[in-house]
Tab-separated table of C-alpha atoms in Angstrom:
chain	number	residue	atom	x	y	z
A	143	MET	CA	-15.160	7.335	2.019
A	144	LEU	CA	-11.775	9.019	2.559
A	145	ASP	CA	-13.187	11.129	5.366
A	146	ALA	CA	-15.215	8.364	7.006
A	147	SER	CA	-15.751	8.889	10.716
A	148	ALA	CA	-14.591	6.427	13.356
A	149	LEU	CA	-18.158	5.115	13.691
A	150	GLN	CA	-18.469	4.656	9.937
A	151	ARG	CA	-15.120	2.820	9.847
A	152	LEU	CA	-16.320	0.559	12.649
A	153	GLY	CA	-19.453	-0.203	10.640
A	154	ILE	CA	-17.396	-0.920	7.509
A	155	ALA	CA	-15.067	-3.209	9.449
A	156	THR	CA	-17.964	-5.090	11.034
A	157	ALA	CA	-19.732	-5.527	7.691
A	158	SER	CA	-16.452	-6.614	6.063
A	159	THR	CA	-15.886	-9.226	8.758
A	160	ALA	CA	-19.421	-10.588	8.431
A	161	LEU	CA	-19.187	-10.707	4.631
A	162	ALA	CA	-15.785	-12.427	4.727
A	163	LEU	CA	-17.089	-15.052	7.157
A	164	ALA	CA	-20.157	-15.606	4.968
A	165	ILE	CA	-18.005	-16.165	1.875
A	166	GLY	CA	-15.666	-18.355	3.890
A	167	LEU	CA	-18.577	-20.551	4.973
A	168	VAL	CA	-19.673	-20.884	1.336
A	169	VAL	CA	-16.151	-22.052	0.491
A	170	VAL	CA	-16.267	-24.537	3.392
A	171	ALA	CA	-19.609	-25.883	2.130
A	172	ALA	CA	-18.275	-26.120	-1.440
A	173	ALA	CA	-15.335	-28.148	-0.114
A	174	GLY	CA	-17.763	-30.716	1.294
A	175	TYR	CA	-17.754	-29.748	4.983
A	176	ASP	CA	-20.636	-28.665	7.183
A	177	PRO	CA	-20.481	-24.842	7.487
A	178	ALA	CA	-22.667	-24.808	10.624
A	179	THR	CA	-20.318	-27.208	12.399
A	180	PHE	CA	-17.352	-25.191	11.176
A	181	LEU	CA	-18.860	-21.988	12.573
A	182	MET	CA	-19.616	-23.633	15.918
A	183	ASP	CA	-16.062	-24.987	16.060
A	184	MET	CA	-14.723	-21.493	15.420
A	185	PHE	CA	-16.715	-20.054	18.319
A	186	GLU	CA	-15.807	-22.945	20.598
A	187	GLY	CA	-12.147	-22.615	19.657
A	188	ALA	CA	-12.145	-18.916	20.452
A	189	PHE	CA	-14.416	-18.624	23.492
A	190	GLY	CA	-15.750	-22.142	24.258
A	191	ASP	CA	-14.078	-22.694	27.626
A	192	GLN	CA	-11.394	-21.279	29.876
A	193	ASN	CA	-8.580	-22.838	27.866
A	194	SER	CA	-9.959	-21.363	24.637
A	195	ILE	CA	-10.385	-17.931	26.196
A	196	GLY	CA	-6.858	-18.076	27.602
A	197	ARG	CA	-5.488	-19.040	24.186
A	198	THR	CA	-7.441	-16.221	22.536
A	199	LEU	CA	-6.162	-13.690	25.057
A	200	LYS	CA	-2.598	-14.971	24.598
A	201	PHE	CA	-2.716	-14.236	20.873
A	202	THR	CA	-4.607	-11.001	21.556
A	203	THR	CA	-1.861	-9.762	23.885
A	204	ILE	CA	0.793	-10.060	21.189
A	205	PHE	CA	-1.480	-8.655	18.473
A	206	ILE	CA	-2.239	-5.604	20.632
A	207	LEU	CA	1.430	-4.767	21.052
A	208	VAL	CA	2.550	-5.343	17.469
A	209	GLY	CA	-0.629	-3.670	16.188
A	210	VAL	CA	0.119	-0.554	18.227
A	211	ALA	CA	3.706	-0.582	16.938
A	212	VAL	CA	2.431	-0.505	13.356
A	213	ALA	CA	-0.264	2.065	14.178
A	214	ILE	CA	2.292	4.537	15.568
A	215	ALA	CA	4.204	4.622	12.294
A	216	PHE	CA	1.167	4.505	9.989
A	217	ARG	CA	-0.560	7.287	11.899
A	218	ALA	CA	2.548	9.410	11.411
A	219	GLY	CA	2.611	8.659	7.675
A	220	VAL	CA	5.622	6.310	7.851
A	221	PHE	CA	5.295	2.724	6.584
A	222	ASN	CA	7.029	0.532	9.119
A	223	ILE	CA	6.765	-2.927	7.550
A	224	GLY	CA	9.645	-4.112	9.712
A	225	VAL	CA	7.765	-4.738	12.959
A	226	GLN	CA	8.394	-8.482	12.565
A	227	GLY	CA	12.145	-7.895	12.559
A	228	GLN	CA	11.968	-5.490	15.504
A	229	PHE	CA	9.777	-8.027	17.327
A	230	VAL	CA	12.407	-10.739	16.752
A	231	VAL	CA	15.347	-8.541	17.771
A	232	GLY	CA	13.527	-7.322	20.893
A	233	GLY	CA	12.575	-10.826	22.013
A	234	PHE	CA	16.041	-12.200	21.356
A	235	ALA	CA	17.706	-9.332	23.248
A	236	THR	CA	15.367	-9.964	26.176
A	237	VAL	CA	16.267	-13.647	26.466
A	238	VAL	CA	20.011	-13.121	26.002
A	239	SER	CA	20.134	-10.294	28.561
A	240	ILE	CA	18.227	-12.373	31.123
A	241	LEU	CA	20.551	-15.344	30.598
A	242	ARG	CA	23.631	-13.120	30.938
A	243	LEU	CA	22.422	-11.198	33.984
A	244	ALA	CA	20.859	-14.113	35.895
A	245	PRO	CA	24.170	-15.295	37.466
A	246	LEU	CA	24.825	-11.752	38.709
A	247	LEU	CA	21.543	-11.368	40.615
A	248	PRO	CA	20.027	-13.351	43.481
A	249	ALA	CA	17.569	-16.082	42.595
A	250	GLY	CA	14.003	-15.830	43.817
A	251	THR	CA	11.168	-13.360	43.537
A	252	VAL	CA	13.227	-10.175	43.823
A	253	GLY	CA	15.866	-11.367	41.384
A	254	GLY	CA	13.183	-12.623	39.001
A	255	LEU	CA	11.369	-9.294	39.059
A	256	ALA	CA	14.625	-7.434	38.438
A	257	LEU	CA	15.449	-9.706	35.500
A	258	LEU	CA	11.955	-9.233	34.059
A	259	VAL	CA	12.379	-5.461	34.151
A	260	LEU	CA	15.945	-5.462	32.855
A	261	GLY	CA	15.218	-8.016	30.131
A	262	THR	CA	12.211	-6.042	28.931
A	263	ALA	CA	14.272	-2.843	28.975
A	264	PHE	CA	16.917	-4.472	26.787
A	265	GLY	CA	14.190	-5.661	24.428
A	266	ILE	CA	12.724	-2.164	24.185
A	267	VAL	CA	16.102	-0.594	23.460
A	268	ALA	CA	17.010	-3.244	20.882
A	269	GLY	CA	13.672	-2.914	19.081
A	270	GLY	CA	13.896	0.881	19.099
A	271	LEU	CA	17.448	0.977	17.743
A	272	TYR	CA	16.656	-1.576	15.044
A	273	ALA	CA	13.688	0.524	13.905
A	274	ALA	CA	15.619	3.786	14.075
A	275	LEU	CA	18.036	2.495	11.416
A	276	PRO	CA	15.536	2.608	8.499
A	277	GLY	CA	14.277	5.889	9.949
A	278	VAL	CA	17.753	7.418	9.586
A	279	LEU	CA	18.099	5.986	6.078
A	280	LYS	CA	14.760	7.547	5.076
A	281	ALA	CA	15.234	10.886	6.805
A	282	TYR	CA	18.805	11.598	5.747
A	283	GLY	CA	19.409	9.246	2.814
A	284	GLY	CA	16.077	9.334	1.033
A	285	ALA	CA	15.751	5.530	1.234
A	286	ASN	CA	12.278	4.066	0.855
A	287	GLU	CA	11.318	2.805	4.297
A	288	ILE	CA	9.095	0.062	2.880
A	289	ILE	CA	12.046	-1.565	1.136
A	290	THR	CA	14.544	-1.082	3.967
A	291	THR	CA	12.214	-2.358	6.678
A	292	ILE	CA	11.313	-5.449	4.632
A	293	MET	CA	15.017	-6.150	4.075
A	294	LEU	CA	15.752	-5.673	7.772
A	295	ASN	CA	13.117	-8.305	8.574
A	296	PHE	CA	15.121	-10.891	6.648
A	297	ILE	CA	18.389	-9.699	8.187
A	298	ALA	CA	16.974	-10.029	11.717
A	299	VAL	CA	15.665	-13.526	11.054
A	300	GLY	CA	18.942	-14.566	9.445
A	301	ILE	CA	21.260	-13.237	12.151
A	302	VAL	CA	19.171	-14.393	15.113
A	303	GLY	CA	18.658	-17.749	13.394
A	304	TYR	CA	22.429	-18.142	13.019
A	305	LEU	CA	23.059	-17.214	16.657
A	306	VAL	CA	20.511	-19.658	18.113
A	307	GLU	CA	21.709	-22.335	15.687
A	308	GLY	CA	25.345	-21.963	16.683
A	309	PRO	CA	27.042	-19.657	19.207
A	310	LEU	CA	24.070	-19.147	21.540
A	311	ARG	CA	22.406	-22.551	21.304
A	312	GLY	CA	21.654	-23.909	24.754
A	313	GLU	CA	23.988	-26.618	25.989
A	314	GLY	CA	22.655	-30.046	25.064
A	315	ASN	CA	19.803	-28.663	22.958
A	316	ARG	CA	19.065	-30.669	19.827
A	317	ALA	CA	16.749	-27.974	18.514
A	318	PRO	CA	18.118	-24.531	17.575
A	319	ASN	CA	17.086	-22.841	20.831
A	320	THR	CA	18.859	-20.746	23.410
A	321	ALA	CA	18.997	-22.002	26.969
A	322	ARG	CA	15.753	-21.634	28.900
A	323	ILE	CA	15.485	-18.599	31.155
A	324	PRO	CA	15.337	-19.393	34.910
A	325	GLU	CA	12.001	-20.660	36.226
A	326	TYR	CA	11.720	-17.768	38.658
A	327	VAL	CA	11.765	-15.316	35.710
A	328	GLN	CA	8.180	-15.646	34.556
A	329	LEU	CA	4.909	-13.784	34.697
A	330	PRO	CA	2.612	-14.958	37.511
A	331	ALA	CA	-0.440	-17.051	36.643
A	332	VAL	CA	-3.563	-15.015	37.387
A	333	ALA	CA	-7.041	-16.470	36.846
A	334	PHE	CA	-5.857	-18.684	33.979
A	335	ASP	CA	-3.939	-21.878	34.703
A	336	SER	CA	-1.990	-21.707	31.462
A	337	PRO	CA	1.755	-22.245	30.968
A	338	ASP	CA	1.976	-19.639	28.207
A	339	PHE	CA	-0.514	-16.933	29.171
A	340	SER	CA	-0.713	-14.529	32.070
A	341	LEU	CA	-3.160	-11.704	32.616
A	342	VAL	CA	-0.122	-9.649	33.622
A	343	GLY	CA	1.057	-9.823	30.009
A	344	LEU	CA	-2.336	-8.605	28.808
A	345	ALA	CA	-2.228	-5.833	31.429
A	346	VAL	CA	1.188	-4.762	30.127
A	347	ALA	CA	-0.250	-4.573	26.611
A	348	LEU	CA	-3.179	-2.430	27.764
A	349	VAL	CA	-0.857	-0.111	29.699
A	350	VAL	CA	1.231	0.324	26.540
A	351	VAL	CA	-1.963	1.182	24.610
A	352	ALA	CA	-2.836	3.833	27.207
A	353	ILE	CA	0.661	5.322	27.174
A	354	VAL	CA	0.838	5.443	23.380
A	355	SER	CA	-2.636	7.009	23.176
A	356	VAL	CA	-1.665	9.734	25.619
A	357	VAL	CA	1.616	10.381	23.801
A	358	MET	CA	-0.095	10.524	20.404
A	359	ILE	CA	-3.022	12.697	21.463
A	360	ARG	CA	-1.894	14.748	24.444
A	361	THR	CA	1.769	15.561	23.864
A	362	ARG	CA	3.713	17.864	21.561
A	363	PHE	CA	5.749	14.899	20.367
A	364	GLY	CA	2.624	13.064	19.227
A	365	TYR	CA	1.214	16.189	17.607
A	366	ASP	CA	4.450	16.678	15.670
A	367	MET	CA	4.413	13.062	14.503
A	368	VAL	CA	0.845	13.170	13.207
A	369	THR	CA	1.219	16.633	11.681
A	370	SER	CA	4.443	15.669	9.926
A	371	GLY	CA	2.721	12.630	8.483
A	372	HIS	CA	-0.334	14.354	7.086
A	373	GLN	CA	0.703	17.989	6.645
A	374	GLU	CA	4.454	17.975	6.210
A	375	ALA	CA	4.651	21.515	4.841
A	376	ALA	CA	2.624	22.907	7.729
A	377	ALA	CA	4.728	20.985	10.245
A	378	THR	CA	7.963	22.291	8.751
A	379	PHE	CA	6.582	25.842	8.699
A	380	SER	CA	5.781	25.548	12.412
A	381	GLY	CA	9.376	24.579	13.188
A	382	VAL	CA	9.173	20.783	13.276
A	383	ASP	CA	12.346	18.983	12.166
A	384	ALA	CA	10.848	16.473	9.706
A	385	GLY	CA	13.929	14.243	9.593
A	386	ARG	CA	14.266	13.984	13.342
A	387	THR	CA	10.534	13.319	13.647
A	388	ILE	CA	10.760	10.393	11.201
A	389	VAL	CA	13.614	8.818	13.166
A	390	SER	CA	11.793	9.383	16.466
A	391	THR	CA	8.596	7.887	15.057
A	392	MET	CA	10.364	4.762	13.842
A	393	ALA	CA	12.235	4.377	17.122
A	394	PHE	CA	8.998	4.765	19.115
A	395	SER	CA	7.294	2.180	16.919
A	396	GLY	CA	10.230	-0.206	17.289
A	397	MET	CA	10.281	0.201	21.069
A	398	VAL	CA	6.684	-1.038	21.267
A	399	ALA	CA	7.607	-3.929	18.948
A	400	GLY	CA	10.436	-4.643	21.396
A	401	VAL	CA	7.912	-4.862	24.238
A	402	ALA	CA	5.923	-7.339	22.134
A	403	GLY	CA	9.060	-9.416	21.597
A	404	ALA	CA	9.863	-9.354	25.310
A	405	VAL	CA	6.354	-10.443	26.337
A	406	PHE	CA	6.398	-13.183	23.692
A	407	ALA	CA	9.800	-14.472	24.830
A	408	ILE	CA	9.027	-14.400	28.566
A	409	MET	CA	5.334	-15.327	28.632
A	410	ILE	CA	5.077	-17.787	25.747
A	411	GLN	CA	8.463	-19.294	24.886
A	412	GLY	CA	10.716	-19.079	27.939
A	413	TYR	CA	13.710	-19.246	25.569
A	414	TYR	CA	14.378	-18.094	22.016
A	415	SER	CA	14.141	-20.392	19.047
A	416	ASP	CA	14.859	-20.085	15.337
A	417	PRO	CA	12.810	-17.005	14.329
A	418	GLY	CA	12.104	-18.662	10.987
A	419	GLY	CA	9.581	-20.770	12.877
A	420	VAL	CA	8.048	-17.932	14.896
A	421	ALA	CA	4.538	-16.852	13.899
A	422	THR	CA	4.366	-13.781	11.669
A	423	TYR	CA	2.841	-11.502	14.268
A	424	GLY	CA	4.593	-8.454	12.833
A	425	PHE	CA	3.052	-8.927	9.402
A	426	ASP	CA	-0.423	-9.741	10.754
A	427	ALA	CA	-0.124	-6.552	12.790
A	428	ILE	CA	-0.456	-4.521	9.592
A	429	ALA	CA	-3.970	-5.879	9.122
A	430	VAL	CA	-4.725	-5.335	12.828
A	431	SER	CA	-3.655	-1.707	12.589
A	432	LEU	CA	-5.549	-1.113	9.350
A	433	LEU	CA	-8.706	-2.612	10.850
A	434	ALA	CA	-8.309	-0.236	13.799
A	435	ALA	CA	-7.894	2.731	11.429
A	436	ASN	CA	-4.408	3.131	12.970
A	437	ASN	CA	-5.964	4.189	16.259
A	438	PRO	CA	-4.093	2.731	19.274
A	439	LEU	CA	-7.367	2.311	21.184
A	440	GLY	CA	-9.029	0.675	18.190
A	441	VAL	CA	-6.214	-1.865	18.062
A	442	VAL	CA	-7.600	-3.606	21.179
A	443	PRO	CA	-10.860	-4.928	19.634
A	444	ALA	CA	-9.096	-5.542	16.320
A	445	ALA	CA	-6.461	-7.629	18.111
A	446	LEU	CA	-9.207	-9.528	19.937
A	447	LEU	CA	-10.748	-10.452	16.560
A	448	PHE	CA	-7.429	-11.693	15.204
A	449	GLY	CA	-6.627	-13.455	18.472
A	450	GLY	CA	-9.980	-15.219	18.301
A	451	LEU	CA	-9.401	-16.255	14.685
A	452	ASP	CA	-5.959	-17.658	15.479
A	453	SER	CA	-7.289	-19.484	18.518
A	454	ALA	CA	-10.207	-20.892	16.511
A	455	GLY	CA	-7.854	-21.973	13.752
A	456	THR	CA	-5.677	-23.818	16.266
A	457	HIS	CA	-8.717	-25.555	17.777
A	458	ILE	CA	-10.195	-26.578	14.423
A	459	GLY	CA	-6.837	-27.785	13.158
A	460	ILE	CA	-6.548	-30.149	16.128
A	461	ASN	CA	-10.156	-31.219	16.681
A	462	SER	CA	-11.669	-31.479	13.212
A	463	ASP	CA	-10.858	-32.991	9.834
A	464	VAL	CA	-11.055	-29.640	8.056
A	465	PRO	CA	-7.732	-29.105	6.233
A	466	PRO	CA	-5.585	-26.378	7.832
A	467	GLN	CA	-5.223	-24.747	4.418
A	468	LEU	CA	-8.984	-24.185	4.333
A	469	ILE	CA	-8.887	-22.623	7.799
A	470	ASP	CA	-6.054	-20.330	6.755
A	471	GLY	CA	-8.038	-19.396	3.646
A	472	VAL	CA	-11.080	-18.359	5.690
A	473	VAL	CA	-8.904	-16.351	8.071
A	474	GLY	CA	-7.152	-14.806	5.080
A	475	LEU	CA	-10.517	-13.732	3.638
A	476	VAL	CA	-11.354	-11.960	6.872
A	477	VAL	CA	-7.980	-10.213	6.865
A	478	LEU	CA	-8.385	-9.193	3.219
A	479	PHE	CA	-11.898	-7.846	3.619
A	480	VAL	CA	-11.268	-5.874	6.793
A	481	ALA	CA	-7.930	-4.451	5.681
A	482	THR	CA	-8.735	-3.444	2.122
A	483	PRO	CA	-10.915	-0.366	2.796
A	484	GLU	CA	-8.317	1.277	5.056
A	485	LEU	CA	-5.507	0.257	2.700
A	486	PHE	CA	-7.189	2.045	-0.203
A	487	ARG	CA	-7.827	5.049	2.031
A	488	MET	CA	-4.125	5.271	2.961
A	489	ALA	CA	-3.031	4.801	-0.658
A	490	ALA	CA	-5.352	7.609	-1.722
A	491	ARG	CA	-3.874	9.948	0.841
A	492	ARG	CA	-0.331	8.991	-0.094
A	493	THR	CA	-0.967	9.707	-3.787
A	494	GLY	CA	-2.574	13.033	-3.028
A	495	LEU	CA	-6.190	12.041	-3.649
A	496	GLY	CA	-7.222	12.392	-0.035
A	497	GLY	CA	-4.606	14.644	1.515
A	498	GLU	CA	-1.188	16.117	1.064
A	499	ARG	CA	1.141	14.206	-1.262
A	500	ARG	CA	4.266	12.951	0.470
């Protein structure tokens, strides 16, 4: 079980998903609703028409990016539970930088493209720096990264929430939102006529997956990260600076979370609102990464599954009388079943049952 191959893990994940859905349908039937109708509504909500597919791909885009951010750290043996905070900081930095730079650049296509690039760059830097902080605390202070990253999630939500509530609230806004970024700063609509999804955003996510895969598999930096995570003594013996590698790993993970925040802010919101009301993509990403066995390439189908579930949940919540709590429960069962095997596998390695104790 600890040494299961990629194909075996795929089989386990598929069986777990099917079993979770089966149990979920039993729960739906026990609650007095038609499970067949519920299942059909789930499929229709995820892939029924162009709007459903666009909604599924919108969620999938964000899940790919945050899932890869988690996978980078987990694959290197570092538990970055703070992707949600890095996602928030990255998205907020993107919006604020665009709003500040917009008056300095010409309006129109060229200016919009420049602001997209600059805003995303600011988001990447902000996410990377915010993730590097717990990395430094772990590498040179011995702090547990699980605790520090969880705490930094709350700090990010609190500070950004205060800023959008007060000093950076858009003029005339009743809701705690920043001003809206200029209309010419948006991703172009391609194939899907949706105000909050663009295939360009999905393409960005897939490019990030390719880059991260190459870095993790084909470069010395990626080799050092993975070796330090699973064979720390061997990595140190070969000359790898374990502390610096931990900080670099966290920063790399946070940079990808920053990209996720930037895409979310530009493609979906168009402004930044109170992060207390933003979906918990960073926490769901842990399950996405675990389902993908922390493989950046495996994150893509895992994110598609979670994107489909979220899209189906949205559709059912609007178009049926099934209580949203029941929908969340079924989705939660799927998350629990698909994540548990990999979670136990990682815990076994961390305690020395399946690899080197860290």
